[in-house]
CSV table of C-alpha atoms in Angstrom, one decimal:
chain,number,residue,atom,x,y,z
Z,1,MET,CA,8.0,15.7,10.4
Z,2,ARG,CA,5.7,18.4,11.8
Z,3,GLY,CA,3.2,15.8,12.6
Z,4,LEU,CA,4.9,14.0,15.2
Z,5,ALA,CA,6.3,17.3,16.2
Z,6,ALA,CA,2.9,18.5,17.2
Z,7,LEU,CA,2.2,15.1,18.5
Z,8,GLY,CA,5.4,15.4,21.2
Z,9,VAL,CA,4.2,19.0,21.9
Z,10,VAL,CA,0.7,17.1,23.1
Z,11,VAL,CA,3.0,14.4,24.9
Z,12,THR,CA,4.6,16.8,27.1
Z,13,HIS,CA,1.5,18.6,28.3
Z,14,VAL,CA,-0.2,15.4,29.0
Z,15,ALA,CA,2.8,14.6,31.0
Z,16,PHE,CA,2.7,17.7,32.9
Z,17,GLN,CA,-1.4,18.1,33.5
Z,18,THR,CA,-1.1,14.5,34.5
Z,19,GLY,CA,1.5,14.1,36.8
Z,20,ALA,CA,3.5,11.9,35.2
Z,21,ALA,CA,6.3,14.7,34.5
Z,22,GLY,CA,7.3,14.3,38.0
Z,23,THR,CA,8.1,11.2,38.1
Z,24,PRO,CA,11.4,9.9,38.5
Z,25,VAL,CA,13.6,9.7,35.2
Z,26,LEU,CA,11.0,8.9,33.1
Z,27,GLY,CA,9.5,12.6,33.8
Z,28,ARG,CA,12.6,14.4,32.8
Z,29,VAL,CA,11.6,12.9,29.2
Z,30,TRP,CA,8.5,13.3,29.0
Z,31,GLY,CA,9.0,16.6,30.2
Z,32,ARG,CA,11.4,17.8,28.1
Z,33,PHE,CA,9.2,16.3,24.4
Z,34,ASP,CA,8.0,20.0,24.3
Z,35,MET,CA,12.0,20.2,22.5
Z,36,ALA,CA,8.9,19.6,19.5
Z,37,VAL,CA,9.0,22.8,18.8
Z,38,ALA,CA,12.5,23.4,17.9
Z,39,VAL,CA,11.7,21.1,14.8
Z,40,PHE,CA,8.8,23.6,14.7
Z,41,PHE,CA,10.4,26.3,14.3
Z,42,GLY,CA,13.4,24.3,12.2
Z,43,LEU,CA,10.8,23.4,9.6
Z,44,SER,CA,9.9,27.0,9.4
Z,45,GLY,CA,13.5,28.8,9.0
Z,46,PHE,CA,14.3,26.0,6.6
Z,47,LEU,CA,10.9,26.6,4.0
Z,48,LEU,CA,10.8,30.1,4.4
Z,49,TRP,CA,14.6,30.8,4.1
Z,50,ARG,CA,14.7,28.6,0.9
Z,51,PRO,CA,13.4,30.9,-1.5
Z,52,HIS,CA,15.9,33.3,-0.2
Z,53,ALA,CA,19.1,31.1,-0.7
Z,54,ALA,CA,17.4,29.4,-4.2
Z,55,ALA,CA,16.8,33.2,-5.4
Z,56,ALA,CA,20.6,34.4,-4.3
Z,57,ARG,CA,21.6,31.7,-6.6
Z,58,GLY,CA,20.0,32.5,-9.7
Z,59,LEU,CA,17.7,29.3,-9.0
Z,60,GLY,CA,14.0,30.8,-8.6
Z,61,THR,CA,12.9,34.1,-7.4
Z,62,ALA,CA,11.9,35.1,-3.7
Z,63,PRO,CA,7.8,36.4,-3.3
Z,64,SER,CA,8.1,39.8,-2.0
Z,65,ALA,CA,7.4,40.7,1.1
Z,66,GLY,CA,3.2,41.3,0.8
Z,67,ARG,CA,2.8,38.0,-1.3
Z,68,TYR,CA,4.5,35.8,1.5
Z,69,LEU,CA,2.9,38.5,4.6
Z,70,LEU,CA,-0.6,37.8,3.9
Z,71,HIS,CA,0.0,33.6,3.1
Z,72,ARG,CA,1.7,34.0,6.5
Z,73,ALA,CA,-1.0,35.1,7.8
Z,74,ALA,CA,-4.4,33.2,5.7
Z,75,ARG,CA,-2.1,30.0,6.9
Z,76,ILE,CA,-1.6,30.9,10.4
Z,77,LEU,CA,-4.4,33.7,12.0
Z,78,PRO,CA,-7.9,32.5,11.0
Z,79,ALA,CA,-7.9,28.8,12.6
Z,80,TYR,CA,-6.1,30.4,15.8
Z,81,TRP,CA,-8.4,32.8,15.6
Z,82,VAL,CA,-11.2,29.9,15.9
Z,83,VAL,CA,-9.4,28.2,18.5
Z,84,VAL,CA,-8.9,31.4,21.1
Z,85,CYS,CA,-12.3,32.5,21.0
Z,86,ALA,CA,-13.5,28.4,21.7
Z,87,ALA,CA,-10.8,28.6,24.7
Z,88,LEU,CA,-12.2,32.0,26.1
Z,89,THR,CA,-15.5,31.3,26.2
Z,90,LEU,CA,-16.1,27.5,26.7
Z,91,LEU,CA,-13.6,27.1,29.4
Z,92,PRO,CA,-14.5,28.4,32.5
Z,93,SER,CA,-11.0,28.6,34.1
Z,94,ALA,CA,-10.0,30.9,30.7
Z,95,ALA,CA,-13.9,32.4,30.6
Z,96,HIS,CA,-13.9,33.9,34.2
Z,97,SER,CA,-10.4,35.8,33.9
Z,98,ALA,CA,-10.8,36.6,29.8
Z,99,GLY,CA,-10.6,40.7,30.1
Z,100,LEU,CA,-10.3,42.8,27.8
Z,101,ARG,CA,-6.3,42.5,27.8
Z,102,VAL,CA,-6.6,38.8,27.5
Z,103,TRP,CA,-8.4,39.0,24.4
Z,104,VAL,CA,-6.2,41.5,22.2
Z,105,ALA,CA,-3.2,40.0,24.0
Z,106,ASN,CA,-4.6,36.6,22.6
Z,107,LEU,CA,-5.9,37.6,19.7
Z,108,SER,CA,-3.1,39.2,17.8
Z,109,LEU,CA,-0.4,36.9,19.6
Z,110,LEU,CA,1.1,39.3,21.4
Z,111,GLN,CA,1.1,37.2,24.8
Z,112,VAL,CA,4.7,37.0,25.3
Z,113,PHE,CA,4.8,40.5,25.6
Z,114,VAL,CA,1.9,41.2,27.5
Z,115,PRO,CA,2.0,40.2,31.1
Z,116,LEU,CA,-0.2,37.5,32.4
Z,117,THR,CA,-2.3,37.0,29.0
Z,118,LEU,CA,-0.9,33.5,29.0
Z,119,THR,CA,-4.6,31.9,29.8
Z,120,ASP,CA,-6.0,27.8,29.9
Z,121,GLY,CA,-6.3,26.0,27.0
Z,122,LEU,CA,-3.4,28.5,25.1
Z,123,THR,CA,-0.8,28.6,27.1
Z,124,GLN,CA,1.2,27.0,23.9
Z,125,MET,CA,0.6,30.3,21.6
Z,126,TRP,CA,4.1,31.5,23.4
Z,127,SER,CA,5.5,29.7,20.5
Z,128,LEU,CA,2.9,30.8,17.4
Z,129,SER,CA,3.8,34.2,19.0
Z,130,VAL,CA,7.5,33.5,18.1
Z,131,GLU,CA,6.8,32.0,15.0
Z,132,MET,CA,4.7,35.2,13.8
Z,133,ALA,CA,7.6,37.0,14.9
Z,134,PHE,CA,10.3,34.9,12.8
Z,135,TYR,CA,7.4,35.9,10.2
Z,136,LEU,CA,7.7,39.5,10.1
Z,137,VAL,CA,11.7,39.8,10.7
Z,138,LEU,CA,12.4,37.0,7.9
Z,139,PRO,CA,11.7,39.6,4.3
Z,140,LEU,CA,14.5,42.1,6.9
Z,141,LEU,CA,16.6,39.4,7.4
Z,142,ALA,CA,16.6,38.4,3.5
Z,143,TRP,CA,17.4,42.0,2.9
Z,144,ALA,CA,20.1,42.5,4.8
Z,145,LEU,CA,21.6,39.2,3.2
Z,146,VAL,CA,20.1,40.2,-0.4
Z,147,TRP,CA,24.2,41.8,-1.5
Z,148,MET,CA,25.2,38.0,-1.3
Z,149,ARG,CA,24.3,36.4,-4.7
Z,150,GLY,CA,26.1,35.2,-7.2
Z,151,ALA,CA,29.6,34.4,-6.2
Z,152,ALA,CA,29.2,36.1,-2.5
Z,153,ALA,CA,26.3,33.6,-2.1
Z,154,ARG,CA,29.1,30.8,0.0
Z,155,TRP,CA,29.1,33.6,2.2
Z,156,ARG,CA,25.5,32.7,3.2
Z,157,ALA,CA,25.3,29.6,5.5
Z,158,PRO,CA,28.8,30.7,7.4
Z,159,VAL,CA,26.8,34.0,8.0
Z,160,VAL,CA,23.8,31.8,8.7
Z,161,THR,CA,25.9,29.9,10.9
Z,162,ALA,CA,26.9,32.8,12.6
Z,163,LEU,CA,23.3,34.5,13.5
Z,164,GLY,CA,22.9,31.4,15.0
Z,165,LEU,CA,25.4,30.7,17.2
Z,166,LEU,CA,24.9,34.3,18.2
Z,167,CYS,CA,21.3,34.8,19.1
Z,168,LEU,CA,22.6,32.0,22.0
Z,169,SER,CA,23.9,34.6,23.8
Z,170,TRP,CA,20.1,36.3,24.2
Z,171,ASN,CA,19.6,34.8,27.7
Z,172,LEU,CA,23.1,36.5,28.9
Z,173,LEU,CA,21.4,39.9,28.3
Z,174,PRO,CA,20.1,41.6,31.4
Z,175,VAL,CA,16.9,42.4,29.2
Z,176,PRO,CA,14.5,44.7,31.1
Z,177,THR,CA,11.1,43.4,30.9
Z,178,PRO,CA,7.8,44.2,32.3
Z,179,ASP,CA,6.9,41.9,36.0
Z,180,ALA,CA,5.6,38.7,34.5
Z,181,ILE,CA,7.0,38.6,31.4
Z,182,HIS,CA,10.5,36.6,30.5
Z,183,ALA,CA,12.8,37.7,27.9
Z,184,ASP,CA,13.9,34.4,27.1
Z,185,ASN,CA,10.4,33.9,25.8
Z,186,TRP,CA,11.0,36.2,22.5
Z,187,LEU,CA,11.7,35.7,19.1
Z,188,PRO,CA,16.0,36.9,19.5
Z,189,GLY,CA,16.5,33.6,22.1
Z,190,TYR,CA,15.2,31.5,19.8
Z,191,LEU,CA,16.6,32.2,17.2
Z,192,PRO,CA,19.1,29.6,16.7
Z,193,TRP,CA,16.2,27.2,15.9
Z,194,PHE,CA,14.9,29.1,12.9
Z,195,ALA,CA,18.5,29.7,12.1
Z,196,GLY,CA,19.1,25.6,11.5
Z,197,GLY,CA,16.6,25.3,9.3
Z,198,MET,CA,17.8,28.4,7.4
Z,199,LEU,CA,21.9,27.0,7.4
Z,200,LEU,CA,19.5,23.7,6.1
Z,201,ALA,CA,18.3,26.0,3.1
Z,202,GLU,CA,21.4,27.2,2.3
Z,203,LEU,CA,22.7,23.8,1.7
Z,204,ALA,CA,19.9,22.5,0.4
Z,205,GLU,CA,20.5,25.0,-2.7
Z,206,ILE,CA,24.2,24.4,-2.8
Z,207,LEU,CA,23.1,21.0,-3.6
Z,208,GLY,CA,20.9,22.2,-6.1
Z,209,ALA,CA,24.2,24.0,-7.3
Z,210,THR,CA,26.7,22.1,-8.1
Z,211,ALA,CA,27.0,19.0,-10.4
Z,212,THR,CA,29.8,16.8,-8.1
Z,213,PRO,CA,27.9,16.3,-4.0
Z,214,PRO,CA,30.3,18.5,-1.8
Z,215,GLY,CA,31.7,15.8,1.3
Z,216,TRP,CA,29.4,17.1,3.6
Z,217,GLN,CA,26.3,15.6,1.9
Z,218,ARG,CA,27.6,12.3,3.0
Z,219,TRP,CA,27.3,13.0,6.5
Z,220,LEU,CA,24.8,15.5,7.1
Z,221,GLY,CA,22.3,12.6,4.2
Z,222,ASP,CA,23.2,10.2,6.8
Z,223,ARG,CA,20.0,9.4,8.9
Z,224,TRP,CA,21.8,6.5,11.7
Z,225,LEU,CA,24.3,9.5,12.2
Z,226,MET,CA,22.2,12.7,12.3
Z,227,TRP,CA,19.2,11.0,14.1
Z,228,SER,CA,21.6,9.6,16.5
Z,229,ILE,CA,23.6,13.0,16.9
Z,230,ALA,CA,19.8,14.3,17.7
Z,231,ALA,CA,18.8,11.6,20.1
Z,232,VAL,CA,22.0,12.4,22.3
Z,233,ALA,CA,20.9,16.2,21.9
Z,234,PHE,CA,17.6,15.2,23.2
Z,235,ALA,CA,19.0,12.5,25.9
Z,236,LEU,CA,21.4,15.8,27.5
Z,237,SER,CA,18.2,18.1,27.3
Z,238,ALA,CA,16.8,16.4,29.5
Z,239,THR,CA,19.0,16.6,32.4
Z,240,ASP,CA,19.5,19.4,34.2
Z,241,LEU,CA,22.4,20.9,31.8
Z,242,ALA,CA,19.1,22.2,30.2
Z,243,GLY,CA,17.3,23.7,33.0
Z,244,PRO,CA,15.2,22.2,35.8
Z,245,ALA,CA,12.2,20.0,35.9
Z,246,GLY,CA,9.1,21.6,35.7
Z,247,LEU,CA,8.3,25.1,35.7
Z,248,GLN,CA,10.9,25.6,37.8
Z,249,ARG,CA,13.2,28.9,35.6
Z,250,GLY,CA,16.5,27.8,34.9
Z,251,GLU,CA,19.6,29.7,35.0
Z,252,PRO,CA,20.8,31.8,32.2
Z,253,TRP,CA,23.6,29.2,30.9
Z,254,GLN,CA,21.2,26.8,31.3
Z,255,TYR,CA,18.6,28.0,28.7
Z,256,VAL,CA,22.5,28.6,26.6
Z,257,MET,CA,22.3,25.1,27.2
Z,258,LYS,CA,19.1,24.2,26.2
Z,259,MET,CA,18.8,26.5,22.8
Z,260,GLY,CA,21.6,24.8,21.6
Z,261,LEU,CA,20.7,21.0,22.5
Z,262,GLY,CA,17.2,22.2,20.3
Z,263,ALA,CA,19.2,23.2,17.5
Z,264,LEU,CA,20.9,20.3,17.0
Z,265,ILE,CA,17.6,18.2,17.4
Z,266,GLY,CA,16.2,20.4,15.1
Z,267,PHE,CA,18.9,20.2,13.0
Z,268,GLY,CA,20.1,16.5,13.2
Z,269,LEU,CA,16.3,14.9,12.7
Z,270,LEU,CA,15.7,16.9,9.4
Z,271,ALA,CA,18.6,17.4,7.5
Z,272,PRO,CA,18.6,13.5,6.3
Z,273,LEU,CA,15.3,14.8,5.1
Z,274,VAL,CA,16.9,18.0,3.1
Z,275,VAL,CA,20.0,16.9,1.7
Z,276,GLY,CA,20.2,12.8,2.1
Z,277,THR,CA,19.3,10.4,-0.8
Z,278,ALA,CA,17.4,7.4,1.0
Z,279,ARG,CA,14.0,7.5,0.8
Z,280,HIS,CA,11.5,7.8,4.7
Z,281,ARG,CA,9.4,5.3,3.8
Z,282,TRP,CA,7.1,5.7,7.2
Z,283,LEU,CA,7.4,9.4,6.5
Z,284,GLU,CA,6.4,9.5,3.1
Z,285,SER,CA,4.0,7.0,4.2
Z,286,GLY,CA,-0.3,7.8,4.1
Z,287,LEU,CA,-0.8,7.8,7.9
Z,288,ALA,CA,2.2,10.1,8.5
Z,289,LEU,CA,1.5,12.3,5.7
Z,290,THR,CA,-2.4,13.0,7.3
Z,291,ILE,CA,-1.2,13.8,10.4
Z,292,GLY,CA,1.5,15.8,8.4
Z,293,ARG,CA,-1.4,18.0,6.9
Z,294,TRP,CA,-4.0,17.7,10.5
Z,295,SER,CA,-0.5,18.7,12.7
Z,296,TYR,CA,-1.8,22.8,13.2
Z,297,GLY,CA,-5.2,21.7,14.3
Z,298,ILE,CA,-3.2,19.1,16.4
Z,299,PHE,CA,-0.8,21.9,18.0
Z,300,ILE,CA,-4.0,24.5,18.3
Z,301,TRP,CA,-7.0,22.6,19.7
Z,302,HIS,CA,-4.7,19.9,22.0
Z,303,LEU,CA,-5.2,21.6,25.4
Z,304,VAL,CA,-8.4,23.1,25.1
Z,305,VAL,CA,-10.0,19.2,24.1
Z,306,LEU,CA,-6.9,18.1,27.8
Z,307,ALA,CA,-8.8,21.1,29.6
Z,308,MET,CA,-12.1,19.0,29.0
Z,309,MET,CA,-10.8,15.7,29.1
Z,310,PHE,CA,-10.4,15.8,32.7
Z,311,PRO,CA,-14.3,16.8,34.6
Z,312,ILE,CA,-15.8,14.9,31.4
Z,313,PHE,CA,-13.6,11.6,32.2
Z,314,GLY,CA,-13.5,12.1,35.9
Z,315,PHE,CA,-9.3,12.3,36.4
Z,316,ILE,CA,-7.7,14.3,38.7
Z,317,PRO,CA,-5.4,17.7,37.8
Z,318,PHE,CA,-1.7,16.1,38.2
Z,319,ASN,CA,-2.7,12.2,40.2
Z,320,GLY,CA,-2.2,10.4,37.2
Z,321,GLY,CA,-3.2,8.2,34.6
Z,322,PHE,CA,-1.0,9.5,31.8
Z,323,LEU,CA,-1.6,6.9,29.2
Z,324,HIS,CA,-5.8,7.5,29.6
Z,325,ILE,CA,-5.5,10.7,28.9
Z,326,LEU,CA,-3.0,10.9,26.4
Z,327,VAL,CA,-5.1,8.2,24.1
Z,328,LEU,CA,-8.5,10.4,25.0
Z,329,THR,CA,-6.1,14.1,24.6
Z,330,VAL,CA,-5.3,12.4,20.9
Z,331,GLY,CA,-8.5,10.1,20.0
Z,332,PHE,CA,-10.6,14.1,20.3
Z,333,THR,CA,-7.4,16.4,18.7
Z,334,LEU,CA,-7.0,14.3,15.4
Z,335,PRO,CA,-11.6,15.1,14.5
Z,336,LEU,CA,-11.1,18.8,15.5
Z,337,ALA,CA,-7.8,19.5,13.6
Z,338,ALA,CA,-9.2,17.2,10.9
Z,339,ALA,CA,-12.3,19.8,10.7
Z,340,SER,CA,-10.0,22.6,11.0
Z,341,TYR,CA,-7.3,21.8,8.0
Z,342,ALA,CA,-10.9,20.7,5.7
Z,343,LEU,CA,-12.9,23.4,6.8
Z,344,ILE,CA,-11.1,26.7,7.8
Z,345,GLU,CA,-7.2,26.2,6.5
Z,346,GLU,CA,-7.9,24.8,3.2
Z,347,PRO,CA,-10.0,26.8,1.8
Z,348,VAL,CA,-8.8,29.9,3.6
Z,349,ARG,CA,-5.6,28.9,2.0
Z,350,HIS,CA,-6.8,28.3,-1.6
Z,351,TRP,CA,-9.1,31.4,-1.6
Z,352,VAL,CA,-6.1,33.6,-1.2
Z,353,LYS,CA,-3.9,31.5,-3.6
Z,354,ARG,CA,-6.4,32.7,-6.0
Z,355,ARG,CA,-6.9,36.9,-5.0
Z,356,VAL,CA,-2.9,36.7,-4.8
Z,357,GLY,CA,-1.8,34.1,-6.5
């Protein structure tokens, strides 16, 4: 599922840079593939919150904050730093504007807080900045709910749900920001997407702690029902309910709708995989698992590759060639993602595991 989300992000960026996102009807669909980020955030919420949900029910031990943060840094930063250095030195459009502030903001994943530091080849990294903020906040959230153990653990799912619903109001608040910085790109605005995954972690552990499956498992585990709900939410997100097309900023209420619909998309796609009992043969296939392993590399490299496709193959930005450039971008990104996984991501992960456990 993570691999499909990465490819979805590629689709929306290729559609924008070829002008396909501006075509009637279908362009809104291509442009709204940015909702794939909701799947990324939902997966992070589920995978990283689940040890805490299990520990609250006596089914395991949550990692210490130090060990957890070290593993997160090792998973994200080394490969990311390589891409940042490549983009800011090899892409002319990025290198020409890459002053010290741009370098520092991008290397430290602070580009959503520092004005005018989202640069060519790296604009998708705003979501990685939000992801890193969630990594830092998660131990605090776990500490805040640490008293909900044993019998009190039954309140954890409602509290997580309430947190997600409460954060839907973030974009209605008049949060002061510097020029060219928007608070809707900060973690509180996207917590509903993470909270969907956190809720699934709680539900998964409820299933693990009960002998008789609760009634809601039948509904949440039904992939046709849940994926249909996700499809309807996606279709609605491609309308003005979730904001205007292109880079025009929406109204605060439209951001609320986008966050709510994104939460439904992420929750709906992931729920059958988490609480369902059916096999998902295609998602378990060798091809799908390979794309999943390379998904982080696909995400961090694809805009560098996309920027190079236009001059190399003679395409003009915003003047068509959507399918051609999509195929070329995916074709050149996959080997880079495979190399990132084999030469950086896995070696670093194994090294940290040997040193820390």
